[in-house]
Amino acid sequence: MVTPVLVSGDGTLVYNGGPVSATVPAVRDEAIDTTGDARGSFSLAGVSVAYGKDLVIEGVDMHIPPQAVTALIGPSGCGKSTLLRCLNRMNDELGNVHIGGTITLDGQSIMGKAMDPVELRMRVGQVFQRPNPFPMSIYDNVAYGPRTQGVRRRGELDGLVEESLKGAALWEEVKKSLKKHAFELSGGQQQRLCIARALATKPEVILMDEPASALDPISTQQIEDTIAELKSSVTIVIVTHNMQQAARISDRTAFMLRESLEEPAHLVEIGDTKKMFTNPDDERTESYITGRFG
Amino acid sequence: MSRLGRTRQARTAEAVARVLTGTVALSVVAVALFIFVYIVYNGIGALDWTFISEVPRDRGREGGILPVIVGTLYVTLTTAALTLPIGVLAGVYLAEYAPRNFTTRAIRLAITNMAGVPSIVYGLFGLAAFVLLAGFGRSIIAAALTLTCMTLPVVITATEEALRQIPQDLRQASLALGATRLRTIYKVVLPAAAPGIITGSILGLARAAGETAPILFTGAVFQMRRLPDGLSSQFMSLPYHIYAQVTSVPGWNRTLVWGTAFVLVAGVSIVSVIAAWWRSVQRRKVKW
C-alpha cells in the first residue's frame, strides 16, 4: 500500500490529514537541548522524506552534537543514507524528493529557500561509499573545493592541500608525488584522498556513507583512525552496516528501522554508543545489535 | 544418434561457425585494404612539390591542387568551428540537464532523423536556406553551414554518449563539495569526456571533409586561380575536384585525379589515427 503524501503550502509533509510528525510517537532525544556555541551541530525535528508519493522516512527527531561521531545504523533499506543526504541537501539532486519537518545546522534552518545548497555543501562535506577521486592529480583533487570557493593564490592553496592531506593521514605517503594522477593510488589511499578533499573546504561537518565498505581491513583501520583524529575538529555523521565499526568509532548511535515495506522507516532509538550497545532501551535495538535480524 | 555423434556434430558446427564468421570479418578488412592500396598505388605517382604547391592548369589536367587543398581545409575548419560548440552544448543539455519528457524525446527523434537525411538533400537545403534566403551566396560560409547541419547529429550524439560514460560518482563528489552543476560539468565531467567527444567529432568532420553533395550547390567551384580570401569567397575542394574532373573534363589526367583522392584519404586517415592514438593514451591514464 502506498501511503498518500501531500506537500502542504509551507513545505511540510502532510499525510492522512495531519502533519507527518504528529502521526507517530516521536522518539525523544534528550541531547536536543545541549546546543552550545560549537560549530557543526544538527537538530532534526519531525523529519520525513518522500520519494514522489512514497513516504520512506517518517518523524525523525535527532540531535547531532558537534565535534563527535554519530553513527547511523540499521538494516538495508532503512533510510540511513537517505537521511544522511538530507543533511547536505544531496537529495535535491535526485529530483522528486520531498523533505518535511525541520533540520537546523547550528540553529539555522537548512531547508528549502532558507539555505543555498551550494553554501551548505561547503559547510557539510561528504565522503562516499566507493572512493571517487576526480580524474586529475592528487593536488588538484584536494584543491578542487577551495578553488570552487574562489581561492586562487598558490601559497594559500599549497597550505590547504598540505593541511587537508595531513588531516586525512595521507600526507606522508604522497607529499613527494602531489602531481601524480589520483587513480594511481590504492583504494584505501583514494578514500583518504576523498576525505582530504572534503576537509579542504574547512567544513563543520563531514558525512560519511559507509566509507570503508569497499576497503580491505588495513585500509578500514586507517580510515577509522583518521575519523578518530578528525572528530576533535569536525562533526562526523557516519552510516555503517558494520556494527563493530559503529561501536568502535562513534560517540552516539542512532538505530533506524523500516518494520515492513508498507511503512516508512523511523528512528527507533538514539543514545550514547556505549549504552546503545550494552543496555539499549528498545528491544528491537537489542535484537539488531545482537544479530538476531538485519 | 549416439551421444558421441552428437558431440562430434556440435564440434563441426562450431568449427564451421568460426571459419564462416572469421572469413566474413577478414573480407571486410580485405576490402578496406584493397581500396587503400589501390588509391595509394594509383595516386602516389602524382605526389611531388608541384602537385601540392601549384594551381591547376589546363582545366586540371596539369599543374597542382594547392587551392583545392586549401579550400577543403578552410571549409572543414569553419565547419568544425561552427559544429563543435553547438554540438557539444546540445550534447551537454541532453546528457546533463534534459528532463525525461516529451520535448526531450522530440529533440532526440529530430537528431536521429537529421542523421538519416541524404547529403544531397542537405545540399538543396543549404542552397535554399544559406545561399539564397540568408543571402550568403555561394561561399565558404554557406557550404560550412550546410556541412554543419549534416555533422551536428554526429557531434551531439558523440558528446551525449561520452558524457553518459562518466560515472555518476564524479558528479556527486563535485556537487557535494559545493560546486554548482555548471562548474561540475566544465571542471570535471567535460574534461573527463573530452577524448570521446573529440574522437567522435573528428570522425564526423572527416566525413564532412569528404562530402561532395552538400557543397555542390553551396560554394564549391570547378576552377579558381587564387586561394580563398575569406568566408564569403567561393572555394575548390578535394571531393568536388575529383567529381568535376571525372564528369566534365574530357581526357582527364588519371594520375592527378588519383593523387587528389590520395591526398583526401591520407589527410582524413592521419587525423583519425592521431585522434585514436590520443584517445588510447587518455584511456590508459584514466580508468573507471
Tab-separated table of N, CA and C in Angstrom, chain A residues 122-187:
chain	number	residue	atom	x	y	z
A	122	MET	N	29.440	23.452	1.241
A	122	MET	CA	30.792	23.861	1.604
A	122	MET	C	31.002	23.694	3.109
A	123	ARG	N	29.889	23.761	3.854
A	123	ARG	CA	29.991	23.601	5.316
A	123	ARG	C	29.806	22.154	5.745
A	124	VAL	N	29.138	21.374	4.901
A	124	VAL	CA	28.866	19.971	5.241
A	124	VAL	C	29.411	19.098	4.102
A	125	GLY	N	30.578	18.546	4.323
A	125	GLY	CA	31.213	17.722	3.280
A	125	GLY	C	30.697	16.305	3.302
A	126	GLN	N	31.020	15.562	2.247
A	126	GLN	CA	30.572	14.172	2.215
A	126	GLN	C	31.663	13.260	1.650
A	127	VAL	N	31.754	12.070	2.229
A	127	VAL	CA	32.639	11.024	1.703
A	127	VAL	C	31.742	9.853	1.329
A	128	PHE	N	31.955	9.336	0.138
A	128	PHE	CA	31.010	8.354	-0.398
A	128	PHE	C	31.467	6.925	-0.147
A	129	GLN	N	30.587	6.006	-0.494
A	129	GLN	CA	30.843	4.587	-0.249
A	129	GLN	C	32.043	4.088	-1.037
A	130	ARG	N	32.018	4.381	-2.360
A	130	ARG	CA	33.158	3.996	-3.188
A	130	ARG	C	34.071	5.205	-3.330
A	131	PRO	N	35.394	5.017	-3.204
A	131	PRO	CA	36.290	6.151	-3.420
A	131	PRO	C	36.007	6.755	-4.800
A	132	ASN	N	35.817	8.075	-4.856
A	132	ASN	CA	35.507	8.682	-6.149
A	132	ASN	C	36.360	9.921	-6.422
A	133	PRO	N	37.698	9.740	-6.431
A	133	PRO	CA	38.537	10.897	-6.761
A	133	PRO	C	38.259	11.351	-8.188
A	134	PHE	N	38.516	12.637	-8.450
A	134	PHE	CA	38.390	13.148	-9.812
A	134	PHE	C	39.555	12.647	-10.652
A	135	PRO	N	39.347	12.503	-11.968
A	135	PRO	CA	40.458	12.076	-12.829
A	135	PRO	C	41.458	13.215	-13.037
A	136	MET	N	42.152	13.571	-11.964
A	136	MET	CA	43.174	14.620	-12.054
A	136	MET	C	44.226	14.323	-10.986
A	137	SER	N	45.184	15.225	-10.825
A	137	SER	CA	46.270	14.933	-9.896
A	137	SER	C	45.779	14.954	-8.445
A	138	ILE	N	46.598	14.401	-7.554
A	138	ILE	CA	46.278	14.405	-6.130
A	138	ILE	C	46.056	15.843	-5.662
A	139	TYR	N	46.988	16.713	-6.063
A	139	TYR	CA	46.906	18.123	-5.669
A	139	TYR	C	45.592	18.750	-6.128
A	140	ASP	N	45.284	18.554	-7.420
A	140	ASP	CA	44.082	19.185	-7.979
A	140	ASP	C	42.806	18.645	-7.337
A	141	ASN	N	42.832	17.356	-6.944
A	141	ASN	CA	41.689	16.806	-6.243
A	141	ASN	C	41.418	17.569	-4.949
A	142	VAL	N	42.470	17.745	-4.141
A	142	VAL	CA	42.285	18.399	-2.847
A	142	VAL	C	41.973	19.882	-3.041
A	143	ALA	N	42.588	20.488	-4.075
A	143	ALA	CA	42.401	21.931	-4.285
A	143	ALA	C	41.051	22.250	-4.933
A	144	TYR	N	40.319	21.213	-5.351
A	144	TYR	CA	39.067	21.448	-6.082
A	144	TYR	C	38.070	22.284	-5.277
A	145	GLY	N	37.853	21.889	-4.013
A	145	GLY	CA	36.886	22.606	-3.169
A	145	GLY	C	37.285	24.062	-2.947
A	146	PRO	N	38.536	24.291	-2.458
A	146	PRO	CA	38.973	25.689	-2.270
A	146	PRO	C	38.894	26.508	-3.559
A	147	ARG	N	39.268	25.928	-4.684
A	147	ARG	CA	39.185	26.663	-5.945
A	147	ARG	C	37.737	27.004	-6.259
A	148	THR	N	36.830	26.087	-5.934
A	148	THR	CA	35.406	26.355	-6.127
A	148	THR	C	34.973	27.550	-5.281
A	149	GLN	N	35.597	27.668	-4.104
A	149	GLN	CA	35.269	28.792	-3.219
A	149	GLN	C	35.983	30.071	-3.635
A	150	GLY	N	36.826	29.972	-4.657
A	150	GLY	CA	37.470	31.177	-5.171
A	150	GLY	C	38.893	31.400	-4.696
A	151	VAL	N	39.469	30.411	-3.993
A	151	VAL	CA	40.867	30.554	-3.570
A	151	VAL	C	41.762	30.369	-4.789
A	152	ARG	N	42.590	31.348	-5.088
A	152	ARG	CA	43.439	31.276	-6.273
A	152	ARG	C	44.929	31.321	-5.939
A	153	ARG	N	45.265	31.972	-4.832
A	153	ARG	CA	46.691	32.171	-4.549
A	153	ARG	C	47.382	30.843	-4.280
A	154	ARG	N	48.497	30.655	-4.970
A	154	ARG	CA	49.220	29.401	-4.928
A	154	ARG	C	49.597	29.007	-3.488
A	155	GLY	N	50.140	29.991	-2.749
A	155	GLY	CA	50.612	29.687	-1.402
A	155	GLY	C	49.481	29.210	-0.503
A	156	GLU	N	48.338	29.885	-0.614
A	156	GLU	CA	47.192	29.524	0.209
A	156	GLU	C	46.713	28.110	-0.153
A	157	LEU	N	46.659	27.831	-1.470
A	157	LEU	CA	46.233	26.501	-1.913
A	157	LEU	C	47.202	25.435	-1.407
A	158	ASP	N	48.504	25.709	-1.579
A	158	ASP	CA	49.518	24.747	-1.118
A	158	ASP	C	49.291	24.406	0.355
A	159	GLY	N	49.063	25.462	1.162
A	159	GLY	CA	48.860	25.265	2.593
A	159	GLY	C	47.632	24.407	2.878
A	160	LEU	N	46.533	24.724	2.184
A	160	LEU	CA	45.289	23.968	2.392
A	160	LEU	C	45.452	22.505	1.992
A	161	VAL	N	46.157	22.285	0.868
A	161	VAL	CA	46.345	20.918	0.387
A	161	VAL	C	47.146	20.117	1.414
A	162	GLU	N	48.237	20.730	1.917
A	162	GLU	CA	49.071	20.017	2.883
A	162	GLU	C	48.294	19.719	4.162
A	163	GLU	N	47.619	20.754	4.660
A	163	GLU	CA	46.864	20.605	5.903
A	163	GLU	C	45.788	19.523	5.772
A	164	SER	N	45.080	19.535	4.625
A	164	SER	CA	43.991	18.566	4.437
A	164	SER	C	44.527	17.147	4.304
A	165	LEU	N	45.628	16.998	3.550
A	165	LEU	CA	46.210	15.665	3.398
A	165	LEU	C	46.732	15.158	4.741
A	166	LYS	N	47.266	16.067	5.550
A	166	LYS	CA	47.707	15.660	6.895
A	166	LYS	C	46.501	15.235	7.721
A	167	GLY	N	45.406	15.996	7.613
A	167	GLY	CA	44.195	15.680	8.357
A	167	GLY	C	43.659	14.298	8.007
A	168	ALA	N	43.856	13.904	6.746
A	168	ALA	CA	43.360	12.603	6.306
A	168	ALA	C	44.438	11.530	6.403
A	169	ALA	N	45.561	11.866	7.075
A	169	ALA	CA	46.659	10.914	7.285
A	169	ALA	C	47.202	10.342	5.979
A	170	LEU	N	47.285	11.202	4.952
A	170	LEU	CA	47.788	10.730	3.662
A	170	LEU	C	49.063	11.471	3.267
A	171	TRP	N	49.356	12.562	3.978
A	171	TRP	CA	50.444	13.463	3.578
A	171	TRP	C	51.779	12.737	3.425
A	172	GLU	N	52.140	11.941	4.432
A	172	GLU	CA	53.450	11.288	4.398
A	172	GLU	C	53.613	10.396	3.170
A	173	GLU	N	52.498	9.788	2.739
A	173	GLU	CA	52.589	8.858	1.610
A	173	GLU	C	52.653	9.558	0.267
A	174	VAL	N	52.126	10.777	0.179
A	174	VAL	CA	52.015	11.400	-1.151
A	174	VAL	C	52.751	12.733	-1.288
A	175	LYS	N	53.433	13.178	-0.219
A	175	LYS	CA	53.974	14.548	-0.275
A	175	LYS	C	54.975	14.733	-1.401
A	176	LYS	N	55.612	13.650	-1.823
A	176	LYS	CA	56.593	13.778	-2.901
A	176	LYS	C	55.963	13.593	-4.278
A	177	SER	N	54.699	13.232	-4.321
A	177	SER	CA	54.103	12.936	-5.629
A	177	SER	C	52.726	13.570	-5.765
A	178	LEU	N	52.635	14.836	-5.395
A	178	LEU	CA	51.336	15.517	-5.444
A	178	LEU	C	50.822	15.677	-6.862
A	179	LYS	N	51.743	15.602	-7.841
A	179	LYS	CA	51.335	15.782	-9.237
A	179	LYS	C	50.864	14.461	-9.856
A	180	LYS	N	51.034	13.392	-9.087
A	180	LYS	CA	50.645	12.079	-9.604
A	180	LYS	C	49.131	12.000	-9.789
A	181	HIS	N	48.709	11.203	-10.786
A	181	HIS	CA	47.276	11.040	-11.035
A	181	HIS	C	46.638	10.284	-9.876
A	182	ALA	N	45.473	10.770	-9.444
A	182	ALA	CA	44.837	10.193	-8.259
A	182	ALA	C	44.501	8.718	-8.442
A	183	PHE	N	44.295	8.294	-9.703
A	183	PHE	CA	43.914	6.901	-9.935
A	183	PHE	C	45.070	5.932	-9.724
A	184	GLU	N	46.277	6.483	-9.560
A	184	GLU	CA	47.411	5.587	-9.304
A	184	GLU	C	47.487	5.178	-7.839
A	185	LEU	N	46.687	5.808	-6.985
A	185	LEU	CA	46.680	5.449	-5.568
A	185	LEU	C	45.881	4.168	-5.353
A	186	SER	N	46.147	3.495	-4.224
A	186	SER	CA	45.354	2.306	-3.888
A	186	SER	C	43.962	2.738	-3.438
A	187	GLY	N	43.050	1.770	-3.330
A	187	GLY	CA	41.675	2.082	-2.949
A	187	GLY	C	41.594	2.810	-1.613
